[in-house]
PDB file of C-alpha atoms in Angstrom:
ATOM      1  CA  MET A   1     105.472  97.659  77.948  1.00  0.00           C
ATOM      2  CA  HIS A   2     102.601  97.327  80.071  1.00  0.00           C
ATOM      3  CA  SER A   3     102.340  96.495  83.410  1.00  0.00           C
ATOM      4  CA  ILE A   4      99.675  95.096  85.645  1.00  0.00           C
ATOM      5  CA  GLU A   5      99.555  96.541  88.946  1.00  0.00           C
ATOM      6  CA  LEU A   6      97.451  96.640  92.378  1.00  0.00           C
ATOM      7  CA  LEU A   7      96.659  99.719  93.696  1.00  0.00           C
ATOM      8  CA  PRO A   8      95.774 100.125  97.278  1.00  0.00           C
ATOM      9  CA  ASP A   9      93.339 101.811  99.196  1.00  0.00           C
ATOM     10  CA  ALA A  10      92.919 105.396  99.757  1.00  0.00           C
ATOM     11  CA  GLY A  11      94.050 105.242 103.243  1.00  0.00           C
ATOM     12  CA  THR A  12      97.244 103.293 102.437  1.00  0.00           C
ATOM     13  CA  GLU A  13      97.867 105.166  99.608  1.00  0.00           C
ATOM     14  CA  ARG A  14      97.833 108.408 101.670  1.00  0.00           C
ATOM     15  CA  ALA A  15     100.569 106.347 104.393  1.00  0.00           C
ATOM     16  CA  VAL A  16     103.008 105.130 101.509  1.00  0.00           C
ATOM     17  CA  ARG A  17     102.693 109.624 100.368  1.00  0.00           C
ATOM     18  CA  ARG A  18     103.557 110.611 103.701  1.00  0.00           C
ATOM     19  CA  VAL A  19     106.594 108.090 103.904  1.00  0.00           C
ATOM     20  CA  TRP A  20     107.263 109.234 100.167  1.00  0.00           C
ATOM     21  CA  ARG A  21     107.737 112.556 101.602  1.00  0.00           C
ATOM     22  CA  ALA A  22     109.589 111.612 104.997  1.00  0.00           C
ATOM     23  CA  VAL A  23     111.733 109.954 102.809  1.00  0.00           C
ATOM     24  CA  ALA A  24     112.170 113.231 100.437  1.00  0.00           C
ATOM     25  CA  ASP A  25     112.079 115.482 103.303  1.00  0.00           C
ATOM     26  CA  ALA A  26     115.380 113.771 104.413  1.00  0.00           C
ATOM     27  CA  GLY A  27     117.201 114.592 101.208  1.00  0.00           C
ATOM     28  CA  LEU A  28     116.786 110.833 100.093  1.00  0.00           C
ATOM     29  CA  PRO A  29     115.589 110.010  96.335  1.00  0.00           C
ATOM     30  CA  SER A  30     112.061 109.543  96.982  1.00  0.00           C
ATOM     31  CA  LEU A  31     108.706 108.661  94.956  1.00  0.00           C
ATOM     32  CA  ALA A  32     107.638 111.865  96.104  1.00  0.00           C
ATOM     33  CA  ASP A  33     109.812 113.984  93.781  1.00  0.00           C
ATOM     34  CA  HIS A  34     108.422 112.296  90.993  1.00  0.00           C
ATOM     35  CA  GLY A  35     105.710 114.547  88.743  1.00  0.00           C
ATOM     36  CA  HIS A  36     104.218 112.290  86.516  1.00  0.00           C
ATOM     37  CA  PRO A  37     100.205 112.145  87.413  1.00  0.00           C
ATOM     38  CA  THR A  38     100.110 108.661  86.648  1.00  0.00           C
ATOM     39  CA  ASN A  39     102.291 108.046  89.510  1.00  0.00           C
ATOM     40  CA  ARG A  40     100.894 106.503  92.647  1.00  0.00           C
ATOM     41  CA  PRO A  41     102.184 103.646  94.901  1.00  0.00           C
ATOM     42  CA  HIS A  42     101.438 100.238  93.717  1.00  0.00           C
ATOM     43  CA  LEU A  43     102.724  96.799  93.343  1.00  0.00           C
ATOM     44  CA  THR A  44     103.498  95.138  89.901  1.00  0.00           C
ATOM     45  CA  LEU A  45     102.087  90.964  89.180  1.00  0.00           C
ATOM     46  CA  ALA A  46     103.168  91.418  85.981  1.00  0.00           C
ATOM     47  CA  THR A  47     104.760  93.151  82.484  1.00  0.00           C
ATOM     48  CA  ALA A  48     103.824  92.475  78.812  1.00  0.00           C
ATOM     49  CA  ASP A  49     105.358  94.194  75.714  1.00  0.00           C
ATOM     50  CA  THR A  50     101.398  94.146  74.289  1.00  0.00           C
ATOM     51  CA  LEU A  51      98.340  93.523  76.107  1.00  0.00           C
ATOM     52  CA  PRO A  52      95.643  92.602  73.066  1.00  0.00           C
ATOM     53  CA  ALA A  53      91.854  93.461  74.063  1.00  0.00           C
ATOM     54  CA  ALA A  54      91.097  89.644  74.626  1.00  0.00           C
ATOM     55  CA  THR A  55      93.871  89.154  77.198  1.00  0.00           C
ATOM     56  CA  ARG A  56      92.640  92.274  79.331  1.00  0.00           C
ATOM     57  CA  THR A  57      89.261  90.628  79.179  1.00  0.00           C
ATOM     58  CA  VAL A  58      90.756  87.672  80.630  1.00  0.00           C
ATOM     59  CA  LEU A  59      92.979  89.855  83.488  1.00  0.00           C
ATOM     60  CA  ALA A  60      89.490  92.018  84.114  1.00  0.00           C
ATOM     61  CA  GLN A  61      87.731  88.668  84.929  1.00  0.00           C
ATOM     62  CA  ALA A  62      90.772  87.392  87.569  1.00  0.00           C
ATOM     63  CA  LEU A  63      91.018  90.705  88.996  1.00  0.00           C
ATOM     64  CA  THR A  64      87.105  90.378  90.376  1.00  0.00           C
ATOM     65  CA  ALA A  65      88.985  88.869  93.255  1.00  0.00           C
ATOM     66  CA  LEU A  66      89.776  92.209  94.177  1.00  0.00           C
ATOM     67  CA  PRO A  67      89.733  93.639  97.064  1.00  0.00           C
ATOM     68  CA  LEU A  68      92.231  91.581  98.776  1.00  0.00           C
ATOM     69  CA  PRO A  69      93.886  92.370 102.010  1.00  0.00           C
ATOM     70  CA  LEU A  70      97.083  94.268 102.215  1.00  0.00           C
ATOM     71  CA  HIS A  71      99.934  93.845 104.487  1.00  0.00           C
ATOM     72  CA  LEU A  72     103.002  96.022 104.686  1.00  0.00           C
ATOM     73  CA  GLY A  73     106.540  94.556 106.620  1.00  0.00           C
ATOM     74  CA  GLY A  74     110.167  95.949 106.916  1.00  0.00           C
ATOM     75  CA  LEU A  75     112.142  97.673 104.532  1.00  0.00           C
ATOM     76  CA  LEU A  76     113.608  95.875 101.578  1.00  0.00           C
ATOM     77  CA  ARG A  77     116.669  97.666  99.612  1.00  0.00           C
ATOM     78  CA  PHE A  78     117.701  96.361  95.784  1.00  0.00           C
ATOM     79  CA  SER A  79     120.999  97.112  94.089  1.00  0.00           C
ATOM     80  CA  GLY A  80     121.089  97.113  90.488  1.00  0.00           C
ATOM     81  CA  ARG A  81     121.103  99.763  87.763  1.00  0.00           C
ATOM     82  CA  PHE A  82     119.190 101.773  90.602  1.00  0.00           C
ATOM     83  CA  GLU A  83     119.206 101.303  94.389  1.00  0.00           C
ATOM     84  CA  VAL A  84     115.817 101.232  95.408  1.00  0.00           C
ATOM     85  CA  LEU A  85     114.403 101.217  98.737  1.00  0.00           C
ATOM     86  CA  ALA A  86     110.527  99.497  99.271  1.00  0.00           C
ATOM     87  CA  TRP A  87     108.198  98.449 102.005  1.00  0.00           C
ATOM     88  CA  ALA A  88     108.178  94.847 101.764  1.00  0.00           C
ATOM     89  CA  VAL A  89     104.540  93.344 100.939  1.00  0.00           C
ATOM     90  CA  ARG A  90     103.952  90.370 103.123  1.00  0.00           C
ATOM     91  CA  PRO A  91     101.877  88.415 100.666  1.00  0.00           C
ATOM     92  CA  ASP A  92      99.330  86.133 101.852  1.00  0.00           C
ATOM     93  CA  ASP A  93      97.808  83.049 100.258  1.00  0.00           C
ATOM     94  CA  ALA A  94      95.116  85.180  98.234  1.00  0.00           C
ATOM     95  CA  LEU A  95      97.497  87.193  96.774  1.00  0.00           C
ATOM     96  CA  LEU A  96      99.727  84.581  95.437  1.00  0.00           C
ATOM     97  CA  ALA A  97      97.097  83.061  94.140  1.00  0.00           C
ATOM     98  CA  LEU A  98      96.190  85.884  92.251  1.00  0.00           C
ATOM     99  CA  HIS A  99      99.689  86.924  91.109  1.00  0.00           C
ATOM    100  CA  GLU A 100      99.915  83.166  89.754  1.00  0.00           C
ATOM    101  CA  GLU A 101      96.752  83.791  88.072  1.00  0.00           C
ATOM    102  CA  VAL A 102      98.091  87.167  86.613  1.00  0.00           C
ATOM    103  CA  TRP A 103     101.035  85.786  85.593  1.00  0.00           C
ATOM    104  CA  ARG A 104      99.733  82.325  83.736  1.00  0.00           C
ATOM    105  CA  ILE A 105      97.304  84.912  81.580  1.00  0.00           C
ATOM    106  CA  VAL A 106      99.907  87.301  80.266  1.00  0.00           C
ATOM    107  CA  ARG A 107     102.542  84.338  79.834  1.00  0.00           C
ATOM    108  CA  GLU A 108      99.954  82.455  77.825  1.00  0.00           C
ATOM    109  CA  THR A 109      99.120  85.216  75.638  1.00  0.00           C
ATOM    110  CA  PRO A 110     101.934  84.937  72.610  1.00  0.00           C
ATOM    111  CA  GLU A 111     102.007  88.517  71.205  1.00  0.00           C
ATOM    112  CA  ALA A 112     103.038  89.502  75.523  1.00  0.00           C
ATOM    113  CA  GLY A 113     105.995  88.523  74.720  1.00  0.00           C
ATOM    114  CA  PRO A 114     108.914  87.133  77.043  1.00  0.00           C
ATOM    115  CA  PRO A 115     108.249  87.407  80.520  1.00  0.00           C
ATOM    116  CA  HIS A 116     110.115  89.477  83.408  1.00  0.00           C
ATOM    117  CA  PRO A 117     112.081  86.478  85.212  1.00  0.00           C
ATOM    118  CA  LEU A 118     111.701  88.721  88.524  1.00  0.00           C
ATOM    119  CA  LEU A 119     108.194  88.635  88.751  1.00  0.00           C
ATOM    120  CA  ALA A 120     107.885  84.872  87.764  1.00  0.00           C
ATOM    121  CA  PRO A 121     105.890  83.271  90.786  1.00  0.00           C
ATOM    122  CA  GLY A 122     108.771  81.535  93.577  1.00  0.00           C
ATOM    123  CA  ARG A 123     110.902  84.351  92.356  1.00  0.00           C
ATOM    124  CA  TRP A 124     108.919  87.696  93.215  1.00  0.00           C
ATOM    125  CA  VAL A 125     109.419  89.805  95.625  1.00  0.00           C
ATOM    126  CA  PRO A 126     106.115  91.825  96.235  1.00  0.00           C
ATOM    127  CA  HIS A 127     106.874  95.454  97.578  1.00  0.00           C
ATOM    128  CA  ILE A 128     105.798  99.256  96.971  1.00  0.00           C
ATOM    129  CA  THR A 129     108.681 101.409  95.730  1.00  0.00           C
ATOM    130  CA  LEU A 130     109.542 104.109  98.223  1.00  0.00           C
ATOM    131  CA  GLY A 131     112.477 105.908  96.450  1.00  0.00           C
ATOM    132  CA  ARG A 132     115.106 104.529  93.784  1.00  0.00           C
ATOM    133  CA  GLY A 133     118.557 106.808  92.480  1.00  0.00           C
ATOM    134  CA  ARG A 134     121.834 105.914  90.981  1.00  0.00           C
ATOM    135  CA  GLY A 135     124.160 105.175  94.061  1.00  0.00           C
ATOM    136  CA  ALA A 136     121.459 106.173  96.835  1.00  0.00           C
ATOM    137  CA  VAL A 137     122.449 105.227 100.138  1.00  0.00           C
ATOM    138  CA  TRP A 138     119.267 104.260 102.413  1.00  0.00           C
ATOM    139  CA  PRO A 139     119.390 104.571 106.032  1.00  0.00           C
ATOM    140  CA  GLY A 140     117.949 101.615 108.230  1.00  0.00           C
ATOM    141  CA  PRO A 141     114.529 101.204 109.449  1.00  0.00           C
ATOM    142  CA  ASP A 142     114.965 102.528 112.776  1.00  0.00           C
ATOM    143  CA  SER A 143     116.149 105.964 111.148  1.00  0.00           C
ATOM    144  CA  ARG A 144     114.805 109.349 112.369  1.00  0.00           C
ATOM    145  CA  TRP A 145     113.713 110.068 108.512  1.00  0.00           C
ATOM    146  CA  LEU A 146     110.545 107.558 108.868  1.00  0.00           C
ATOM    147  CA  PRO A 147     107.653 109.119 110.980  1.00  0.00           C
ATOM    148  CA  PRO A 148     106.684 106.959 113.535  1.00  0.00           C
ATOM    149  CA  SER A 149     103.746 105.327 112.095  1.00  0.00           C
ATOM    150  CA  ALA A 150     105.676 104.415 109.358  1.00  0.00           C
ATOM    151  CA  SER A 151     108.775 103.730 111.281  1.00  0.00           C
ATOM    152  CA  ALA A 152     106.641 101.188 113.537  1.00  0.00           C
ATOM    153  CA  SER A 153     105.703  99.647 110.280  1.00  0.00           C
ATOM    154  CA  ALA A 154     108.602  99.397 108.445  1.00  0.00           C
ATOM    155  CA  SER A 155     110.430  97.117 111.842  1.00  0.00           C
ATOM    156  CA  ALA A 156     110.958  93.526 111.382  1.00  0.00           C
ATOM    157  CA  SER A 157     108.092  93.238 114.038  1.00  0.00           C
ATOM    158  CA  GLY A 158     105.708  95.773 112.718  1.00  0.00           C
ATOM    159  CA  THR A 159     102.898  96.069 110.457  1.00  0.00           C
ATOM    160  CA  ALA A 160     100.749  98.175 107.798  1.00  0.00           C
ATOM    161  CA  SER A 161      97.298  96.563 107.129  1.00  0.00           C
ATOM    162  CA  GLY A 162      94.813  98.150 104.062  1.00  0.00           C
ATOM    163  CA  TRP A 163      93.543  96.547 101.004  1.00  0.00           C
ATOM    164  CA  TRP A 164      94.047  96.055  96.930  1.00  0.00           C
ATOM    165  CA  ALA A 165      91.196  98.013  95.806  1.00  0.00           C
ATOM    166  CA  ALA A 166      92.280  98.325  92.498  1.00  0.00           C
ATOM    167  CA  ALA A 167      94.008  97.126  89.490  1.00  0.00           C
ATOM    168  CA  ARG A 168      95.471  99.110  86.497  1.00  0.00           C
ATOM    169  CA  ARG A 169      97.845  98.575  82.985  1.00  0.00           C
ATOM    170  CA  TYR A 170     100.413 101.232  83.174  1.00  0.00           C
ATOM    171  CA  ASP A 171     101.734 101.604  79.812  1.00  0.00           C
ATOM    172  CA  SER A 172     105.294 102.992  79.605  1.00  0.00           C
ATOM    173  CA  LYS A 173     105.343 103.987  75.786  1.00  0.00           C
ATOM    174  CA  SER A 174     102.338 106.295  76.246  1.00  0.00           C
ATOM    175  CA  ARG A 175     102.921 106.814  80.256  1.00  0.00           C
ATOM    176  CA  THR A 176      98.985 106.240  80.505  1.00  0.00           C
ATOM    177  CA  THR A 177      97.008 104.120  82.580  1.00  0.00           C
ATOM    178  CA  ALA A 178      93.979 102.149  82.170  1.00  0.00           C
ATOM    179  CA  ARG A 179      92.099 100.484  84.718  1.00  0.00           C
ATOM    180  CA  ILE A 180      91.618  96.416  84.892  1.00  0.00           C
ATOM    181  CA  GLY A 181      88.658  95.084  86.649  1.00  0.00           C
ATOM    182  CA  PRO A 182      86.879  96.309  89.563  1.00  0.00           C
ATOM    183  CA  ASP A 183      87.485  99.582  91.137  1.00  0.00           C
ATOM    184  CA  ARG A 184      86.753  99.412  94.980  1.00  0.00           C
ATOM    185  CA  ALA A 185      89.553 102.052  95.620  1.00  0.00           C
TER     186      ALA A 185
END
């Protein structure tokens, strides 16, 4: 499986990693504990079984829209096979347009396989994952395990801003990444 992901600017990445560390220090499942070298904050736009070279070229052209503004909002929780804690991404029109374009490119590639329905425009819930675990119980956004700057950003009224600076392709089979499009990180 390949995923097409946006990467934040260096300052935003540091802020997310500080929250990862705070979550881990509170004894909760956190991506700070995920030691693989490809582990970094990202926003998934689409997934595909295969991404042929021609599709990667078209994606690279679409991703010349980067950098784009990045806006983080409140905390999200997802339930399923794993419990997930995430920082909500508040998409603006430019991010929504880029997501829809990437989705269309991948969907129109026969080798890509069926699109992931939760990543479809209109169903997509943009977020940066903070932690995930089976049976994890996440405290509320006013909890002390969030550092003050993250706590303000994670509240319903607070925001954190930065830039989507680069994009990559992650291959879950080989556990490798490759840049797509411009890199302004």
